[in-house]
CSV table of C-alpha atoms and ligand atoms in Angstrom, one decimal:
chain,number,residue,atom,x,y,z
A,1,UNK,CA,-23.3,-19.7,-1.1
A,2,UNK,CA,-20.2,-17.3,-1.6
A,3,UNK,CA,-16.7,-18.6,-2.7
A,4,UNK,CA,-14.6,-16.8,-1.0
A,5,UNK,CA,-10.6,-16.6,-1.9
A,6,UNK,CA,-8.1,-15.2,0.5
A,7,UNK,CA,-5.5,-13.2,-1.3
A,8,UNK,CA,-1.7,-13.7,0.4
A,9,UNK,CA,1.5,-11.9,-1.6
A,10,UNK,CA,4.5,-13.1,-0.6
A,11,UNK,CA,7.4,-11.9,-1.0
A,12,UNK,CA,10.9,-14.3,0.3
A,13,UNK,CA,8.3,-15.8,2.5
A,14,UNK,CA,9.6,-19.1,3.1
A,15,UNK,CA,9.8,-19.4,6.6
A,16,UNK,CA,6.0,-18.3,7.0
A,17,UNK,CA,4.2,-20.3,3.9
A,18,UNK,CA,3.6,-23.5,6.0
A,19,UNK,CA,2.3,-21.8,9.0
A,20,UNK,CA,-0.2,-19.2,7.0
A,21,UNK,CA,-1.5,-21.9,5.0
A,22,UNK,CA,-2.4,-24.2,8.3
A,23,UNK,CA,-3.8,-20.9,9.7
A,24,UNK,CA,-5.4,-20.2,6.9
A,25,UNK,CA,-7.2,-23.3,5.6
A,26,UNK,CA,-8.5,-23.4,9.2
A,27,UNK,CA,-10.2,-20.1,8.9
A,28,UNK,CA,-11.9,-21.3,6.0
A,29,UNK,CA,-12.6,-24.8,7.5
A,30,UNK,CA,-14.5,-22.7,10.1
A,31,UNK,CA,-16.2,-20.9,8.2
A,32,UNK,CA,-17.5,-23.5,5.7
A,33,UNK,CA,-18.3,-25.4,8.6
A,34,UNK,CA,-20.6,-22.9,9.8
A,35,UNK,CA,-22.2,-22.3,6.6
A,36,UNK,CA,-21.3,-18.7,5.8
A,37,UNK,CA,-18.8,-19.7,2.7
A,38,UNK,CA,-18.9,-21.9,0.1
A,39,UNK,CA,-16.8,-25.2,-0.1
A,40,UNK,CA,-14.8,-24.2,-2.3
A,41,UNK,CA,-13.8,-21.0,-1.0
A,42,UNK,CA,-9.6,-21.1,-1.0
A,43,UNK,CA,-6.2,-19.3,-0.4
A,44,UNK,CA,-4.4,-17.9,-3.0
A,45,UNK,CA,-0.8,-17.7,-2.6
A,46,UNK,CA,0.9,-14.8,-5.2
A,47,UNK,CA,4.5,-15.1,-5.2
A,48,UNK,CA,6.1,-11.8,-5.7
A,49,UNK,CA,9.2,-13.0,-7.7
A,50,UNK,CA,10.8,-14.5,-4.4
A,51,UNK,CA,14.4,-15.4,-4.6
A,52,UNK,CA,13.6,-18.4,-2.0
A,53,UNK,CA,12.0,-21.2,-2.4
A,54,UNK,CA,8.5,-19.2,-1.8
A,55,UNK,CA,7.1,-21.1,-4.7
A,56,UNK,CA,8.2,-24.5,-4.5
A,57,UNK,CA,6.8,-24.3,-0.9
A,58,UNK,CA,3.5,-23.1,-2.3
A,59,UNK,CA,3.3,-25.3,-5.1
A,60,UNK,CA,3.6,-28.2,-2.3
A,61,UNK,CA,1.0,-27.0,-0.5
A,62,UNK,CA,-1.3,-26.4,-3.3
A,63,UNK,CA,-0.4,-30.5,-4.1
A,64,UNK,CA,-1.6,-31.7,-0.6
A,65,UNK,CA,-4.1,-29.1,0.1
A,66,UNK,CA,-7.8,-28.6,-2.3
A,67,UNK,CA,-7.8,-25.3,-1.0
A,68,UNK,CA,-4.8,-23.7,-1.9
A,69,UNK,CA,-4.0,-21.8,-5.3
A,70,UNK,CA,-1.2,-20.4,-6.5
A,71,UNK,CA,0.1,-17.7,-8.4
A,72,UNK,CA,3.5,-16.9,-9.7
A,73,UNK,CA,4.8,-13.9,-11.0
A,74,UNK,CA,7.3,-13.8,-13.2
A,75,UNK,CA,9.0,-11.3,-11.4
A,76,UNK,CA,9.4,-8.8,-8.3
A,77,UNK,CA,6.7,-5.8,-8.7
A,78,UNK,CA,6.1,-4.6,-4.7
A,79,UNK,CA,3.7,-5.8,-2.5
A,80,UNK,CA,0.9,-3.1,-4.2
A,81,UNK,CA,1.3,-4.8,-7.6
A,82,UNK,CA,1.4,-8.6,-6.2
A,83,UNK,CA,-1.9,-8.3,-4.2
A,84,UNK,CA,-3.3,-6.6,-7.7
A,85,UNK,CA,-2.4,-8.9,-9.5
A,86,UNK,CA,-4.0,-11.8,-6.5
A,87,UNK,CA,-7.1,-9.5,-6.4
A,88,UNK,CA,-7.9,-9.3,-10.3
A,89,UNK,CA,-6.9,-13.0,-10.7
A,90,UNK,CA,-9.7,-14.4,-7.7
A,91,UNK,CA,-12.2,-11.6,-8.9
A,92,UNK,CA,-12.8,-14.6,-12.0
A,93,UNK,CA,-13.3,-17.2,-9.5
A,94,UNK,CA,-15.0,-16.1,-6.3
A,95,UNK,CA,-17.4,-14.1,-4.9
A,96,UNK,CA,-15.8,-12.3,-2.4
A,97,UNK,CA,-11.7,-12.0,-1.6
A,98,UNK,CA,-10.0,-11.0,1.4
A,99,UNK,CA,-6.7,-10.0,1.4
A,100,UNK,CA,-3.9,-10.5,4.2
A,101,UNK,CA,-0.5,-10.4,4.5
A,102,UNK,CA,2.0,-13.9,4.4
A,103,UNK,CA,3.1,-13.0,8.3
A,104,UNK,CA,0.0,-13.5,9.9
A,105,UNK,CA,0.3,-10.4,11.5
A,106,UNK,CA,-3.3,-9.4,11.0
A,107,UNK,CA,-5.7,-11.4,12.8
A,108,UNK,CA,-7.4,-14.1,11.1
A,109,UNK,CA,-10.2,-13.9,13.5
A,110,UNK,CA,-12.0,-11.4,12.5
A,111,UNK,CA,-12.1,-12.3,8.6
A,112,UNK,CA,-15.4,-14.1,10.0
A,113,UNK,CA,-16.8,-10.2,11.1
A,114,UNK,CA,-15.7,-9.3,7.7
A,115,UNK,CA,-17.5,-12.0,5.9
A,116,UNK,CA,-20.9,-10.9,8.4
A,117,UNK,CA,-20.6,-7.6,7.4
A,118,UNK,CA,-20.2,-8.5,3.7
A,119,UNK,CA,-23.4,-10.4,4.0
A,120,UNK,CA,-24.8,-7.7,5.6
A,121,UNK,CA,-24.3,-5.7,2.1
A,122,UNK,CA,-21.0,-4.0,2.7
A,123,UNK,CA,-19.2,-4.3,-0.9
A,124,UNK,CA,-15.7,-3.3,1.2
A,125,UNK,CA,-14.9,-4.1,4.9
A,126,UNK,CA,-11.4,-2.6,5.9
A,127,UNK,CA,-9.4,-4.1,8.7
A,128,UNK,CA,-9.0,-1.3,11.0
A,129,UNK,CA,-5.9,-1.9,14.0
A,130,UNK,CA,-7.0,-0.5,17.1
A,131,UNK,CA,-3.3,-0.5,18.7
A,132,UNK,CA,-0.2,-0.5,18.0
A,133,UNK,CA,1.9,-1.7,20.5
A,134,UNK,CA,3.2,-4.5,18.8
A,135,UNK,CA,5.3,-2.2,16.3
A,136,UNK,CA,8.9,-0.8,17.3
A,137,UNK,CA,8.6,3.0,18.6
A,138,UNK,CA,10.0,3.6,15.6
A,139,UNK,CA,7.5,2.1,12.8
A,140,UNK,CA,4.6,3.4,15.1
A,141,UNK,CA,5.6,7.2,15.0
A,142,UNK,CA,6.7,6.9,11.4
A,143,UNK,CA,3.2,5.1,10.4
A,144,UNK,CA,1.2,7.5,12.4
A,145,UNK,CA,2.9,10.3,11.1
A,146,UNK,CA,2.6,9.0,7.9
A,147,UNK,CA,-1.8,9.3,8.1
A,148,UNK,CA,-1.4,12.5,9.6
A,149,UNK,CA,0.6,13.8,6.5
A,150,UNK,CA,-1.9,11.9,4.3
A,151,UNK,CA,-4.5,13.5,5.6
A,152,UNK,CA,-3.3,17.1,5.7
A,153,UNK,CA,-2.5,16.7,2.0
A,154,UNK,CA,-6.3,15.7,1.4
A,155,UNK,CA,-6.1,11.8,0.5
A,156,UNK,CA,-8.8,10.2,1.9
A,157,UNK,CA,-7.3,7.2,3.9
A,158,UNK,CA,-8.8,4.6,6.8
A,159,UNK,CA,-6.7,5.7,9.9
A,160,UNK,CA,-4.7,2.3,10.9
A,161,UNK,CA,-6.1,0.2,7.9
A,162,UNK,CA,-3.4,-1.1,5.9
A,163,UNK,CA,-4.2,-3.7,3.0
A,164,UNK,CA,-6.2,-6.2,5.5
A,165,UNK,CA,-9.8,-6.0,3.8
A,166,UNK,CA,-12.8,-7.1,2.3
A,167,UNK,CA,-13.9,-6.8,-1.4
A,168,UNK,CA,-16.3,-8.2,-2.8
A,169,UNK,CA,-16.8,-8.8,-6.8
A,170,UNK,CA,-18.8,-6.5,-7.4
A,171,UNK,CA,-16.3,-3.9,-5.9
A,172,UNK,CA,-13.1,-5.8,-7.8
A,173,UNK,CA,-14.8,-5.3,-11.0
A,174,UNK,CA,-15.1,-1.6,-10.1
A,175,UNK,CA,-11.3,-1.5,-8.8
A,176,UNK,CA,-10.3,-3.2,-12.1
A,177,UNK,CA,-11.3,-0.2,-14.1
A,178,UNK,CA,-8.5,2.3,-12.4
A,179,UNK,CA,-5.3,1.0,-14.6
A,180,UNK,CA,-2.7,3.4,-13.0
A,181,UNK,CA,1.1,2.3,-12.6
A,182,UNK,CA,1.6,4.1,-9.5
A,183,UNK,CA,-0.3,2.1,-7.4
A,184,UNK,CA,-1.4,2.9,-3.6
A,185,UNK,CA,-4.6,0.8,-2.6
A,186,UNK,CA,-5.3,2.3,0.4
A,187,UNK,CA,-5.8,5.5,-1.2
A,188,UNK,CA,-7.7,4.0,-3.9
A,189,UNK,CA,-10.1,1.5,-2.8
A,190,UNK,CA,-12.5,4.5,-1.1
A,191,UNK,CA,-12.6,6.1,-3.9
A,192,UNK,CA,-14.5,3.3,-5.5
A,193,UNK,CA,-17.5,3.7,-3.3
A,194,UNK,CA,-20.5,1.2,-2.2
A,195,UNK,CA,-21.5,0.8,1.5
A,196,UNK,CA,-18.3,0.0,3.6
A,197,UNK,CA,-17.6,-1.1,6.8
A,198,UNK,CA,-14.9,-1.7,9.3
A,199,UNK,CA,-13.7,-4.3,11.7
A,200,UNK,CA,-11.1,-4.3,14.6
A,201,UNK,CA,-8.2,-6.0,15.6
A,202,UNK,CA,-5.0,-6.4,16.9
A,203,UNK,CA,-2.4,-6.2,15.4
A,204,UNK,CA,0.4,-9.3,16.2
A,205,UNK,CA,4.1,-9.6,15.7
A,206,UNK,CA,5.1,-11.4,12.5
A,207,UNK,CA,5.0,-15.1,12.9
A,208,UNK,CA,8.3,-15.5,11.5
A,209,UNK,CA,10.5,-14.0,9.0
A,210,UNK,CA,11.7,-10.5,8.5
A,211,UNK,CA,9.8,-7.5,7.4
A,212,UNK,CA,9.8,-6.8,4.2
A,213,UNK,CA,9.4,-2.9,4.1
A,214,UNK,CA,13.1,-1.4,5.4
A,215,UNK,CA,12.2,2.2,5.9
A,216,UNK,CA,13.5,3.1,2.3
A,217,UNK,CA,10.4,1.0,1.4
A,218,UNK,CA,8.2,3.2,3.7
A,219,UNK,CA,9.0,6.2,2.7
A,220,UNK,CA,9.0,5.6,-1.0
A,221,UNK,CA,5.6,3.8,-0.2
A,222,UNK,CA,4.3,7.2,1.7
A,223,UNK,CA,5.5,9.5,-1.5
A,224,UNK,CA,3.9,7.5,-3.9
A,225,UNK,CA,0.4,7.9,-1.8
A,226,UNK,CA,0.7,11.5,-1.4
A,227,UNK,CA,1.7,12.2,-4.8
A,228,UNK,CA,-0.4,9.9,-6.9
A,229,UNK,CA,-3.6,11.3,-5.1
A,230,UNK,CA,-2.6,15.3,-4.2
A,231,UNK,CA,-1.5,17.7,-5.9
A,232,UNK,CA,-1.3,19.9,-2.7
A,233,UNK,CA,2.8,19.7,-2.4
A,234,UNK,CA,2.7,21.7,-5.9
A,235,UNK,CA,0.4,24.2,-4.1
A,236,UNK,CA,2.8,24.2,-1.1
A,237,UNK,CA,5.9,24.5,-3.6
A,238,UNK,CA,4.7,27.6,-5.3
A,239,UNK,CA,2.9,29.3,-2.0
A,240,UNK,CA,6.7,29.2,-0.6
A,241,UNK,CA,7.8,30.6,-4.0
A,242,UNK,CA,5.5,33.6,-3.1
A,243,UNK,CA,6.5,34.3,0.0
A,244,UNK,CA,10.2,34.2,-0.5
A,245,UNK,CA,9.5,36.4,-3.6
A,246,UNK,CA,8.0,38.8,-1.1
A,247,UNK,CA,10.3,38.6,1.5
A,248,UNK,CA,13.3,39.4,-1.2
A,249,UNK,CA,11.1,42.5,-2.4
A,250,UNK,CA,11.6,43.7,1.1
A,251,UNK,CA,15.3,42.9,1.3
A,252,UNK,CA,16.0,44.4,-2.1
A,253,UNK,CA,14.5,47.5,-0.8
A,254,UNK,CA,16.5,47.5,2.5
A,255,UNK,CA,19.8,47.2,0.4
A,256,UNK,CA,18.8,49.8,-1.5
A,257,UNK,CA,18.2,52.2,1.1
A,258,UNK,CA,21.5,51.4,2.7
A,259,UNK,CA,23.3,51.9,-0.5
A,260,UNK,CA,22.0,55.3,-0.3
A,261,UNK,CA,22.6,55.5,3.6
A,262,UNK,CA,26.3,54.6,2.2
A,263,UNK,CA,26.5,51.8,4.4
A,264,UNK,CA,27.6,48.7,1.9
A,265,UNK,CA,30.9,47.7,2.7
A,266,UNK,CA,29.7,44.4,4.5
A,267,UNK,CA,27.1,41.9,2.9
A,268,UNK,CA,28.8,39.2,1.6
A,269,UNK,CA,27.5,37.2,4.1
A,270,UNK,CA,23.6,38.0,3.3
A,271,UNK,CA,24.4,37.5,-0.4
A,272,UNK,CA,26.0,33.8,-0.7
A,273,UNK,CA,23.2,33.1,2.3
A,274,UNK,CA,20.7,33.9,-0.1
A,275,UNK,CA,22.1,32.5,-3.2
A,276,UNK,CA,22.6,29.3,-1.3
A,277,UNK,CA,18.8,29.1,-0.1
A,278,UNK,CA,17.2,30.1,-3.6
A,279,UNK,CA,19.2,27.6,-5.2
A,280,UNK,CA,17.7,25.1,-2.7
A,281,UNK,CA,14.4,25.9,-2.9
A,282,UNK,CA,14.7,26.2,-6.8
A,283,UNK,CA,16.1,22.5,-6.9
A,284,UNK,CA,13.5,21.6,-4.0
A,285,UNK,CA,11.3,22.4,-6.5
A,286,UNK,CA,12.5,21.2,-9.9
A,287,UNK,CA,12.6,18.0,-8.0
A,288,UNK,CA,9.2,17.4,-6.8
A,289,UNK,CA,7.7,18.8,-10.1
A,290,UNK,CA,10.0,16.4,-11.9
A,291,UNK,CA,8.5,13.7,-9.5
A,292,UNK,CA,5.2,14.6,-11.1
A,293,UNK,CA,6.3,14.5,-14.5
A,294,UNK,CA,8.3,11.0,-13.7
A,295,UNK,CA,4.7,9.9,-12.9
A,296,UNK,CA,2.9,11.5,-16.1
A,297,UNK,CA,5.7,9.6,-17.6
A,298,UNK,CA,4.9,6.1,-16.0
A,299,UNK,CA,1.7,6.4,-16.7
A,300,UNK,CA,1.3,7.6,-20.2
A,301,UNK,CA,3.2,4.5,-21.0
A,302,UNK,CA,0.6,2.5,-19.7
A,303,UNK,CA,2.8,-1.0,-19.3
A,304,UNK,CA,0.9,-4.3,-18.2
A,305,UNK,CA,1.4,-3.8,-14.5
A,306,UNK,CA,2.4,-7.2,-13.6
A,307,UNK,CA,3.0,-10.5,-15.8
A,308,UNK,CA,1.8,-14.0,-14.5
A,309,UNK,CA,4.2,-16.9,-15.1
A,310,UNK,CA,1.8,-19.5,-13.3
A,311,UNK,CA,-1.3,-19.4,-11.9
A,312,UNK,CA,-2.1,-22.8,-10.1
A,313,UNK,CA,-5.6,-23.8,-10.4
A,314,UNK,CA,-6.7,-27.0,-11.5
A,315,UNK,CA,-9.6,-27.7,-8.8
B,1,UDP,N1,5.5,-8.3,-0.1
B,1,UDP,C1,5.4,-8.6,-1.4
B,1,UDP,N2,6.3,-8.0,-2.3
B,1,UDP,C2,7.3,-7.2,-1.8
B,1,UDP,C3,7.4,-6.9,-0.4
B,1,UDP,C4,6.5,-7.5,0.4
B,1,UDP,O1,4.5,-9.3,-1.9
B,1,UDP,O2,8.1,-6.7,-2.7
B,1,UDP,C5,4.5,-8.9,0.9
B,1,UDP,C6,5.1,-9.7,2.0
B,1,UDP,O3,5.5,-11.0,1.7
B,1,UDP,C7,4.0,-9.6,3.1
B,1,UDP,C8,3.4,-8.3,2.8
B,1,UDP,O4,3.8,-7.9,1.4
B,1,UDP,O5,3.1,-10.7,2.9
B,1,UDP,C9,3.8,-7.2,3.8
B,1,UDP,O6,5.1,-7.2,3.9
B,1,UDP,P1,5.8,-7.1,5.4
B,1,UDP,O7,5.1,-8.0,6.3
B,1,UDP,O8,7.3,-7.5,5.2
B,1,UDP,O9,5.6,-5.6,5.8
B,1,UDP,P2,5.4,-5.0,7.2
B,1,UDP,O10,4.3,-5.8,7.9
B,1,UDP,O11,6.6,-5.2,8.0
B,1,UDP,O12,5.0,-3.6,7.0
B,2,MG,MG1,4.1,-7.7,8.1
């Protein structure tokens, strides 16, 4: 029989802990119950360097409860790194993990469909949404906005899957071979491969708790996905650069013809327009190539990605 381990970072999740981990230990009551997991199949609980009392909260459950683990990080590394860090740790002692966010937001419902596909040979099962009326106006425009601009840059991305999936071992020991710092699973895991699958849900409101991606989070979140898997923003830099070199070709030849026309009194207007918008799209461009450069950078130092400080698991 598989173990399975269900993979939650948290992140200042007190309010929520109690409530997942019922939810949770239910989910794999059921499922033991109807002989699809093993009995020893758990939660893991990865705190993200909370400033609340995330951890004692865990450690209690993991005191009262044989299926709970824990895992403390000694420190604050993003939701990416956390759930890493979860994943690689349960890849030693289980079969097959699923991970889900702390809010319950996801359904827990259909973790059972991923476990049938899994069994069915599927090495990754992504949790696809299949609405997303729950989400403000606002978070649903910017997220769909944000696949279509994944997808015009060429990263390969599930439409509406965020980090709700299936892996299985064999597909953690795969993942655990890409050591980049810059970090963006959903762009990731389909590169690794194997037969894949998806499953369909609706998405809920969080059960309690604020969310813990303000749009500064989002944005920084969608940057780091475009430019750790595309290079196409480089392309898109220097295809401007052409055509503005062009297009000042063509000006330089209309000012010279009115210098010989005599008419060249006026201009001043053209010229601090121009300098103003060259020196834009010269810094426009410094900047995103430096971006690049900040990420060579990251990564050629190749620092451990996250530390461990506990890791809970005595049964
Ligand atoms: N999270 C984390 N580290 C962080 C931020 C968030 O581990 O620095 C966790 C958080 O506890 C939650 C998940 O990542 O389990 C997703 O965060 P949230 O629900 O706040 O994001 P949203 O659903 O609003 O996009
Ligand atoms: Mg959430």
């Amino acid at each position: 029989m598989d173990r399975l381990a269900i993979v939650v970072p948290c992140y200042n999740e007190k309010e929520v802990i109690k409530i997942s981990s019922e939810a949770l230990r239910q989910v794999l009551a059921d499922l033991v119950a109807k002989g699809k997991i093993a009995e020893d199949s758990y939660v893991l609980f990865v705190d993200d360097g909370s400033k609340d009392n995330t951890w004692e909260l865990i450690r209690a459950e993991y005191e009262k409860y044989p299926q709970i683990k824990g895992l403390k990080l000694a420190g604050n590394v993003g939701h990416q790194f956390a759930l890493t860090a979860g994943l690689l740790t349960a890849k030693d002692y289980s079969d097959v993990t699923v991970s889900i966010d702390a809010d319950l937001q996801d359904d827990t419902a259909v973790i059972e469909e991923m476990i049938d596909k899994f069994h069915e040979g599927c090495e990754i099962v992504y949790g696809v949404r299949n609405d997303r009326s729950s989400d403000s106006f606002f978070k649903r425009t910017t997220a769909q906005g944000f696949y279509k601009v994944m997808a015009a840059m060429g990263v390969k991305t599930v439409y509406n899957h965020a980090d709700f999936r299936l892996m299985s071992k064999k597909a953690l020991v795969e993942f655990a071979k890409y050591k980049e710092s810059n970090l963006f699973l959903r762009g990731l895991v389909p590169l690794i491969g194997f037969q894949t699958g998806q499953v369909f849900y609706e998405r809920k409101e969080r059960v309690a708790g604020e969310s813990k991606y303000p749009l500064k989070k989002m944005l920084a979140l969608a940057f780091n996905g475009i430019s750790s898997f595309s290079v196409k923003p480089i392309d898109f830099i220097a295809t401007i650069g052409g055509v503005i070199t062009f297009l000042s070709i063509i000006a330089a030849i209309y000012a010279f013809i009115s210098y010989f026309t005599g008419n060249v009194t006026e201009g001043w207007t053209s010229l601090i327009l121009s300098i103003w918008f060259l020196g834009g799209v010269q810094l426009l461009s410094v900047g995103l190539i430096g971006k690049y450069i900040g990420k060579i950078y990251l990564e050629v130092k190749q620092r451990p990605r996250y530390h461990i400080e506990t890791f809970l698991n005595e049964r």
